[in-house]
Short mmCIF file of C-alpha atoms in Angstrom, two decimals:
data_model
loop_
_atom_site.label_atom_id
_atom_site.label_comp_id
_atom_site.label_asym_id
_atom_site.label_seq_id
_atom_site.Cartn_x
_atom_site.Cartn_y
_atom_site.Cartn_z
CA UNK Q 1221 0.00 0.00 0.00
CA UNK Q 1222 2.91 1.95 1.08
CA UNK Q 1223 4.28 1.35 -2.42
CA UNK Q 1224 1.28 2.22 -4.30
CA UNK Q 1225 1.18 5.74 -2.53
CA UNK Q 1226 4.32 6.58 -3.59
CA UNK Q 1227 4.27 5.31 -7.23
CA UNK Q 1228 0.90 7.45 -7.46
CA UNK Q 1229 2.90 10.58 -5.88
CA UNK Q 1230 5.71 10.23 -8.56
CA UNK Q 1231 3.69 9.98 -11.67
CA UNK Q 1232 0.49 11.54 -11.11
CA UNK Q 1233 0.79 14.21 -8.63
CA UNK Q 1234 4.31 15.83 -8.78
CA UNK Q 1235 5.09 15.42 -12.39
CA UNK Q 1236 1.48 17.39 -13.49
CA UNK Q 1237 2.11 20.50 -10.73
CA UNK Q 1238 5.51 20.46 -11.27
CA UNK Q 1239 4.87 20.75 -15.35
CA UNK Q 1240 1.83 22.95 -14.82
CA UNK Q 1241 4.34 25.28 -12.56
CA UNK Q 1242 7.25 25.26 -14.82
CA UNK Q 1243 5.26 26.12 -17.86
CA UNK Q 1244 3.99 29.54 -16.42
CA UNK Q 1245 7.46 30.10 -15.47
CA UNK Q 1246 8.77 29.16 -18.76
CA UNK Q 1247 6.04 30.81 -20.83
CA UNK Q 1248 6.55 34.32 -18.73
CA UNK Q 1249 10.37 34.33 -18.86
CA UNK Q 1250 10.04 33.82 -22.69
CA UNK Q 1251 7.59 36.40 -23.10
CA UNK Q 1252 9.69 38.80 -20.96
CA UNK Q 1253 12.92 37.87 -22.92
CA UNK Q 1254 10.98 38.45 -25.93
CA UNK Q 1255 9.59 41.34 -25.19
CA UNK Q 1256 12.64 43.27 -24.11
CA UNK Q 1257 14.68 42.13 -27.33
CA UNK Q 1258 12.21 43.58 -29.60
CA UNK Q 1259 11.84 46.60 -27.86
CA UNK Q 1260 15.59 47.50 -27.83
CA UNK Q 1261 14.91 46.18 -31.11
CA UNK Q 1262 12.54 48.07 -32.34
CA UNK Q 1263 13.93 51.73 -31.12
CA UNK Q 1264 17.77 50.56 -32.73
CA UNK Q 1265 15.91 49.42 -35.96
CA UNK Q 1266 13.67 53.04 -36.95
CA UNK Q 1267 16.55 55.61 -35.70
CA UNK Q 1268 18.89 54.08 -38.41
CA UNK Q 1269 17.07 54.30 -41.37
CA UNK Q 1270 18.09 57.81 -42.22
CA UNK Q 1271 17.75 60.65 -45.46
CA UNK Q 1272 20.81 60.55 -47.78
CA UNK Q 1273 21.29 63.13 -50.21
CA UNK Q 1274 23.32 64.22 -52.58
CA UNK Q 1275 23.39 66.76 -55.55
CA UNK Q 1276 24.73 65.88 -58.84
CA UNK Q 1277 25.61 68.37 -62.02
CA UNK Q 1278 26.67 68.55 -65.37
CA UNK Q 1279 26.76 70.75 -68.65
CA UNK Q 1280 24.11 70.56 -70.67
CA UNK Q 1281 20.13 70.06 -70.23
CA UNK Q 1282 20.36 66.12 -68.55
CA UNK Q 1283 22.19 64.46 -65.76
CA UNK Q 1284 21.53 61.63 -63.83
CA UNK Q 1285 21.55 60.47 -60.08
CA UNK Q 1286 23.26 57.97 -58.45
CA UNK Q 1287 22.26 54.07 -59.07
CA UNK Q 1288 19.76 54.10 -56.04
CA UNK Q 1289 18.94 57.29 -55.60
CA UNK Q 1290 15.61 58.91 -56.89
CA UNK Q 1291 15.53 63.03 -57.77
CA UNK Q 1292 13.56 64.94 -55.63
CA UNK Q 1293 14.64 68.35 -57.49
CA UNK Q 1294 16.32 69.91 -60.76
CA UNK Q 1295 18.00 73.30 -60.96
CA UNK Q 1296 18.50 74.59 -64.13
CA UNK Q 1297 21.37 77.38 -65.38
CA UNK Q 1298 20.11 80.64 -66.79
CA UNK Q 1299 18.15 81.30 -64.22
CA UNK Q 1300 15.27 78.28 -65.37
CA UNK Q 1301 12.57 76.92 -63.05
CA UNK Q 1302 10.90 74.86 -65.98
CA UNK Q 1303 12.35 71.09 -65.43
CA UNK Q 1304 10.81 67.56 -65.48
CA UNK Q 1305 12.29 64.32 -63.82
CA UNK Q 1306 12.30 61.04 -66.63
CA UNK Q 1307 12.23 58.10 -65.06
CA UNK Q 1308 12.38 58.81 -61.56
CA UNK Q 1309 16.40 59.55 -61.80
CA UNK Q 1310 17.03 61.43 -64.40
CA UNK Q 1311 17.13 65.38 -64.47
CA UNK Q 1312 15.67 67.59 -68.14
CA UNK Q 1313 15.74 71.32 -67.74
CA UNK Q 1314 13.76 72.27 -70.76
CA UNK Q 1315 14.69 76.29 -71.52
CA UNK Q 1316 16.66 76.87 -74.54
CA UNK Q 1317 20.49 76.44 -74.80
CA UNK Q 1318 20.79 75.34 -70.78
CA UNK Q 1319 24.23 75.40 -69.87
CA UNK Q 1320 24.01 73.12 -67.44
CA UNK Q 1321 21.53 71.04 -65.42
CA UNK Q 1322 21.85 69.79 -61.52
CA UNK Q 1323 19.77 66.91 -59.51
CA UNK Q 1324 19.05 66.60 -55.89
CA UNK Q 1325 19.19 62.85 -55.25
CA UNK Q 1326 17.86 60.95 -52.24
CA UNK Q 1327 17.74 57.67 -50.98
CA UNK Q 1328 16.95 55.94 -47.77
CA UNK Q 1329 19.77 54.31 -45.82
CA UNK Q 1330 21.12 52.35 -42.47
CA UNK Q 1331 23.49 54.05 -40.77
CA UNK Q 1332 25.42 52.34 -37.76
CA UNK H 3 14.84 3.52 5.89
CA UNK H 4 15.20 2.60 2.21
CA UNK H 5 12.00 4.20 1.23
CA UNK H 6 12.64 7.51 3.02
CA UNK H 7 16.05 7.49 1.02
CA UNK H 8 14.23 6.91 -2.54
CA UNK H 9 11.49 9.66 -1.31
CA UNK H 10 13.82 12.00 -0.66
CA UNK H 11 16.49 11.10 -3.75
CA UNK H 12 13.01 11.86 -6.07
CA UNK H 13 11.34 14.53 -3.91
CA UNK H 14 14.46 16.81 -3.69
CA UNK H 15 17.97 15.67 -4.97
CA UNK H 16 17.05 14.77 -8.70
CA UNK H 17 14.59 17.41 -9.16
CA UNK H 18 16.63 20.23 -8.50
CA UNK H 19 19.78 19.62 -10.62
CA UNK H 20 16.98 18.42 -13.49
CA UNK H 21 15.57 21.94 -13.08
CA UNK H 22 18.88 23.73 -12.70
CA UNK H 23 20.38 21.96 -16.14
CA UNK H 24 17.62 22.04 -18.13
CA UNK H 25 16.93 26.04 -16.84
CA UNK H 26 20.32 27.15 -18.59
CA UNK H 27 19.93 24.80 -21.23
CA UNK H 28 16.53 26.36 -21.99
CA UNK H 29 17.85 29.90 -21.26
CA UNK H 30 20.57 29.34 -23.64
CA UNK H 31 18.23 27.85 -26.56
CA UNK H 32 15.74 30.76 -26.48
CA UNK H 33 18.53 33.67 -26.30
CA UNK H 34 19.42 31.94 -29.29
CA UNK H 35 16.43 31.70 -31.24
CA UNK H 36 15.55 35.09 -30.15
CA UNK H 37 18.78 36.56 -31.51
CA UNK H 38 19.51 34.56 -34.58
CA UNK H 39 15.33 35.55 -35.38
CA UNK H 40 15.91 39.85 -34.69
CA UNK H 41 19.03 39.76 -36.39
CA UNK H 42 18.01 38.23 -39.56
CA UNK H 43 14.67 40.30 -39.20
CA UNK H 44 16.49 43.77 -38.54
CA UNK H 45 18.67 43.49 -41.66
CA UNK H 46 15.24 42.54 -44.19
CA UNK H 47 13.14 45.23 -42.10
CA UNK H 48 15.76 47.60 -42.70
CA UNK H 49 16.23 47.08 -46.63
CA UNK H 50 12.81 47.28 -47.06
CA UNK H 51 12.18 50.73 -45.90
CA UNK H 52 12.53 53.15 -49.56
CA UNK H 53 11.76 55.98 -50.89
CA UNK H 54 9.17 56.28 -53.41
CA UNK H 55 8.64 59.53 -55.58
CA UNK H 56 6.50 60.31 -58.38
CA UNK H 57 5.94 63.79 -60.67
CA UNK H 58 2.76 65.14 -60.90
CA UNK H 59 1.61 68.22 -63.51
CA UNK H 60 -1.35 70.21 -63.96
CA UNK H 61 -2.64 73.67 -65.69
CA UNK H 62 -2.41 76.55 -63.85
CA UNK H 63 -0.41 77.74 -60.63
CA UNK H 64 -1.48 74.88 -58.27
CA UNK H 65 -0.84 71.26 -58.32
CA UNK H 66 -1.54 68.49 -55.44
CA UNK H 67 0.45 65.79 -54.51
CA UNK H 68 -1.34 62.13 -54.37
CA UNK H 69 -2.56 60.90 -50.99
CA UNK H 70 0.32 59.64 -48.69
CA UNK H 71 2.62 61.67 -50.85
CA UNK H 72 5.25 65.08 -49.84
CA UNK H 73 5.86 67.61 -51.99
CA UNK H 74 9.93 67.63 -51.89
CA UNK H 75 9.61 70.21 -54.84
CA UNK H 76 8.14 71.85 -57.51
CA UNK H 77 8.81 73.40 -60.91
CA UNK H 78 7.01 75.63 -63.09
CA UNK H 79 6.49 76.55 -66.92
CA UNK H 80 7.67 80.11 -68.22
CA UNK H 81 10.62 79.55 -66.88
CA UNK H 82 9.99 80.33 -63.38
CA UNK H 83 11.54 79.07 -60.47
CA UNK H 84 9.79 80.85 -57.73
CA UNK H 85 6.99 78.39 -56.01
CA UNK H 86 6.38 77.50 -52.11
CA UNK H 87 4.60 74.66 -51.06
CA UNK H 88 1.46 74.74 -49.12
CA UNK H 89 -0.03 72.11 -46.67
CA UNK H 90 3.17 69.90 -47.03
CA UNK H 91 1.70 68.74 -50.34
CA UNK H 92 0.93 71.12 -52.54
CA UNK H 93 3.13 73.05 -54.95
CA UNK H 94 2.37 76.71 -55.98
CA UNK H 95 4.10 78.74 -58.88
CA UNK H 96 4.17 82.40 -57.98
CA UNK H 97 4.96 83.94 -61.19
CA UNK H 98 2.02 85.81 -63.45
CA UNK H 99 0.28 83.89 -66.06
CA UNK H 100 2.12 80.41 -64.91
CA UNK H 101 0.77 77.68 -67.76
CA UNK H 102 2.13 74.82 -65.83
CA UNK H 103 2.87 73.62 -62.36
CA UNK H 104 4.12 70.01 -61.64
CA UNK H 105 4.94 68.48 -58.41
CA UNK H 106 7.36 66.26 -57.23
CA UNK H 107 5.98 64.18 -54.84
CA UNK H 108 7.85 61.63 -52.30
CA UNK H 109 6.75 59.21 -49.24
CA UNK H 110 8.26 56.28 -47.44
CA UNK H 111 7.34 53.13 -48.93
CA UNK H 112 7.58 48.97 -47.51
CA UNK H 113 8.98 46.83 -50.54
CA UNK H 114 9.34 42.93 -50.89
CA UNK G 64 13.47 -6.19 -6.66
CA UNK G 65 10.13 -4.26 -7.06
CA UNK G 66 11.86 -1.51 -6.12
CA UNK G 67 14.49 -1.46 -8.13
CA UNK G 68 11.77 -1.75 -10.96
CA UNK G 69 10.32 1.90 -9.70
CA UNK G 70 13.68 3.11 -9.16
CA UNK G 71 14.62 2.23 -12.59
CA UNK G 72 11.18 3.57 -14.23
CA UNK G 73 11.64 7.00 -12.32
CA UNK G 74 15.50 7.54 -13.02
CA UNK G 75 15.82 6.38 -16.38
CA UNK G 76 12.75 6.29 -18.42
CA UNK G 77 10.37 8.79 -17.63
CA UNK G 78 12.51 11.44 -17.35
CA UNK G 79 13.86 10.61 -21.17
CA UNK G 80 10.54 10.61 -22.34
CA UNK G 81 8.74 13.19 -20.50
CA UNK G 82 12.31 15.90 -21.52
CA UNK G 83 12.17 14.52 -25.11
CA UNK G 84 8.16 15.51 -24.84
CA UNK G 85 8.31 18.63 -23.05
CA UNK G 86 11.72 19.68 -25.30
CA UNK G 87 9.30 19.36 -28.31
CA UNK G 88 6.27 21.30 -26.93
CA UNK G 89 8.64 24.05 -25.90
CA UNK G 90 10.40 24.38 -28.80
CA UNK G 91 7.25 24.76 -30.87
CA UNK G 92 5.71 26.70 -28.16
CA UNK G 93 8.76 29.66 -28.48
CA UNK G 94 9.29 29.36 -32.50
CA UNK G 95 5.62 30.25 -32.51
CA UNK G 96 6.13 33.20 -29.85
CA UNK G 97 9.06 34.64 -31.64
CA UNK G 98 7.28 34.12 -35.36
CA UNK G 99 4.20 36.29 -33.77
CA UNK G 100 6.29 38.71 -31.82
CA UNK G 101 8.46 39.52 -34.55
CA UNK G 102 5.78 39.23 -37.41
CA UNK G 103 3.82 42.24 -35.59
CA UNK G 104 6.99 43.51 -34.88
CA UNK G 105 7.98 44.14 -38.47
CA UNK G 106 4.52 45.68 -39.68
CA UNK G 107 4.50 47.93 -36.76
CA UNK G 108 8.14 49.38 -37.33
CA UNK G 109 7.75 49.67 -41.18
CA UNK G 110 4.81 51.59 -40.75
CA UNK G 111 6.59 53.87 -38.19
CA UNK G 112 9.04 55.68 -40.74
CA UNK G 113 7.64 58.39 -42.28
CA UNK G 114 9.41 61.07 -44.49
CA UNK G 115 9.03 64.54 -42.65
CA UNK G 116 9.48 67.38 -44.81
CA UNK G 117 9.11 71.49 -43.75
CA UNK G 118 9.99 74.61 -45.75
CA UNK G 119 12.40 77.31 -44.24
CA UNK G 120 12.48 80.92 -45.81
CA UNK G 121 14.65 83.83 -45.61
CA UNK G 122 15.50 87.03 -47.17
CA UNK G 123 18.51 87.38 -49.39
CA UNK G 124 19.95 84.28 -50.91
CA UNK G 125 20.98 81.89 -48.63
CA UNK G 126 19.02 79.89 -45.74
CA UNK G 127 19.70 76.66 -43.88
CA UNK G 128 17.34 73.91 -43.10
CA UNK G 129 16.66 72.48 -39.19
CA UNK G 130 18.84 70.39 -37.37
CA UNK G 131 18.33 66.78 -38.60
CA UNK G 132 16.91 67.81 -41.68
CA UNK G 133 18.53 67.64 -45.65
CA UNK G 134 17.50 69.80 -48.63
CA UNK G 135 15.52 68.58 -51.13
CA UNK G 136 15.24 71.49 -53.06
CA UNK G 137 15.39 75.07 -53.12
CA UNK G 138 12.89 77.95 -54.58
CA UNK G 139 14.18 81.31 -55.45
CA UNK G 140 12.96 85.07 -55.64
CA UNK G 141 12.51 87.18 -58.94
CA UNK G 142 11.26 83.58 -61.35
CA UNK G 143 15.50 82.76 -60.63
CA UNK G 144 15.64 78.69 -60.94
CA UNK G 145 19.50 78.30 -60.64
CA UNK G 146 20.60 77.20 -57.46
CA UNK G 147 22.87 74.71 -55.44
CA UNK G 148 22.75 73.02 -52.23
CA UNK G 149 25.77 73.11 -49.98
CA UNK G 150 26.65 71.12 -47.00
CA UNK G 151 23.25 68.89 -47.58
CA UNK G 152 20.81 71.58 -45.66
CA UNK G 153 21.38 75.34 -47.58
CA UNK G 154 20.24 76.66 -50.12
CA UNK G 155 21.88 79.04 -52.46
CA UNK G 156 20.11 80.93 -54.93
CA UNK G 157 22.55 82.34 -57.83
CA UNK G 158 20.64 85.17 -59.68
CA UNK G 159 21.80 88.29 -58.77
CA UNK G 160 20.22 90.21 -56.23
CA UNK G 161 17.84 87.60 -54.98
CA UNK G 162 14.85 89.43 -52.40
CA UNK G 163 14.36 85.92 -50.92
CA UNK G 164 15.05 82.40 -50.76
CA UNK G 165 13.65 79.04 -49.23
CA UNK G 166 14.68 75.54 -49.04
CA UNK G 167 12.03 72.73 -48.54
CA UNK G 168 13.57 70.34 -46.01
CA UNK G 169 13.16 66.54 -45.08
CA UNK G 170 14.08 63.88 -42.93
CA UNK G 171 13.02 60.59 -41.82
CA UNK G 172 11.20 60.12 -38.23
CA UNK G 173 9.20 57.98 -36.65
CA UNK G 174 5.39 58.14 -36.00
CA UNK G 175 3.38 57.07 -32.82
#
């Protein structure tokens, strides 16, 4: 009888508390571990994607950016405000005779 | 005697150092996952942030940007290259008579 | 010998089964915590970066964006559409004798 207690104790009782007990722990130690690595996470992630620009020129009424950067702005010589962008990268001032044509040219990038 | 020694081997001895081992063990596994899952996710979050521009024209002095969209710039016809934006997306030529206006227009976008 | 039968069955085999089981669950249990975690994780912090953009004015022709921001283009007095960015946040308007210049500004930041 003695035994029979005891064989009950080991495999019913303390193996189903001690399981039940251990899973909270388990389960809110992983949620707390996961928790704080995506919030460092997430703070170090969005400060490094940052604005990079950069300005291009040459003679004439074209230039191009960078591979990877789009144009966000022309500046013409002779004093012209009338420009268009072709194909998201590339700079046309369209007054007569330009002498020469810039681009502002931006991009998104990870710094650190 | 023999059962209070087998009691007490299950009861207390065995387990604590099962605990205790499998504790780090588990510790260990999960710091792992956790780290080897942000890193690989920080490095495709942070390529997927881009900038996305378009160009948008219209008659006239005024010309809006589409929804979701900045106005990083704007150009106008007859030459002119006097303009302010109003609202954050809106462009505005401020010369007399202005035939065109066109907008470049930029925003944050998620790719892949 | 009965008891070396229970001693057996408590030190040797349900210990290997019931760490091979558990070892399983958990496993399962914290690949599917970190694949939700992070999942949310990564539509949340995409959605956070936002382009930011301003305009800046001043008289004369020269005028500097905030701290933190770029240029992304700059807008001249008297129609003048020739002018260069220097340092990545002024703007320089060329035409002679310009009454005013602005510089439309932008950055990345994040939202909520």
């Amino acid at each position: 009888m003695m035994k029979v207690a005891i064989f009950l104790l080991f495999v019913v009782l303390i193996p189903s508390q001690y399981t039940h007990a251990q899973s909270c722990t388990i389960d809110n130690a992983i949620n707390l571990m996961i928790k704080s690595s995506t919030e460092s996470l997430v703070s170090s992630v969005l400060s490094k994607v940052k604005l990079d620009c950069t300005s291009v020129s040459a003679r004439g009424a074209d230039v191009s950016c960078p591979s990877g950067y789009l144009a966000t702005a022309c500046a013409c010589g002779m004093a012209c405000g009338s420009w268009d962008i072709r194909g998201d990268a590339a700079c046309h001032c369209q007054c007569a005779n330009i002498d020469w044509t810039s681009a502002r040219c931006c991009k998104t990038r990870v710094v650190g």
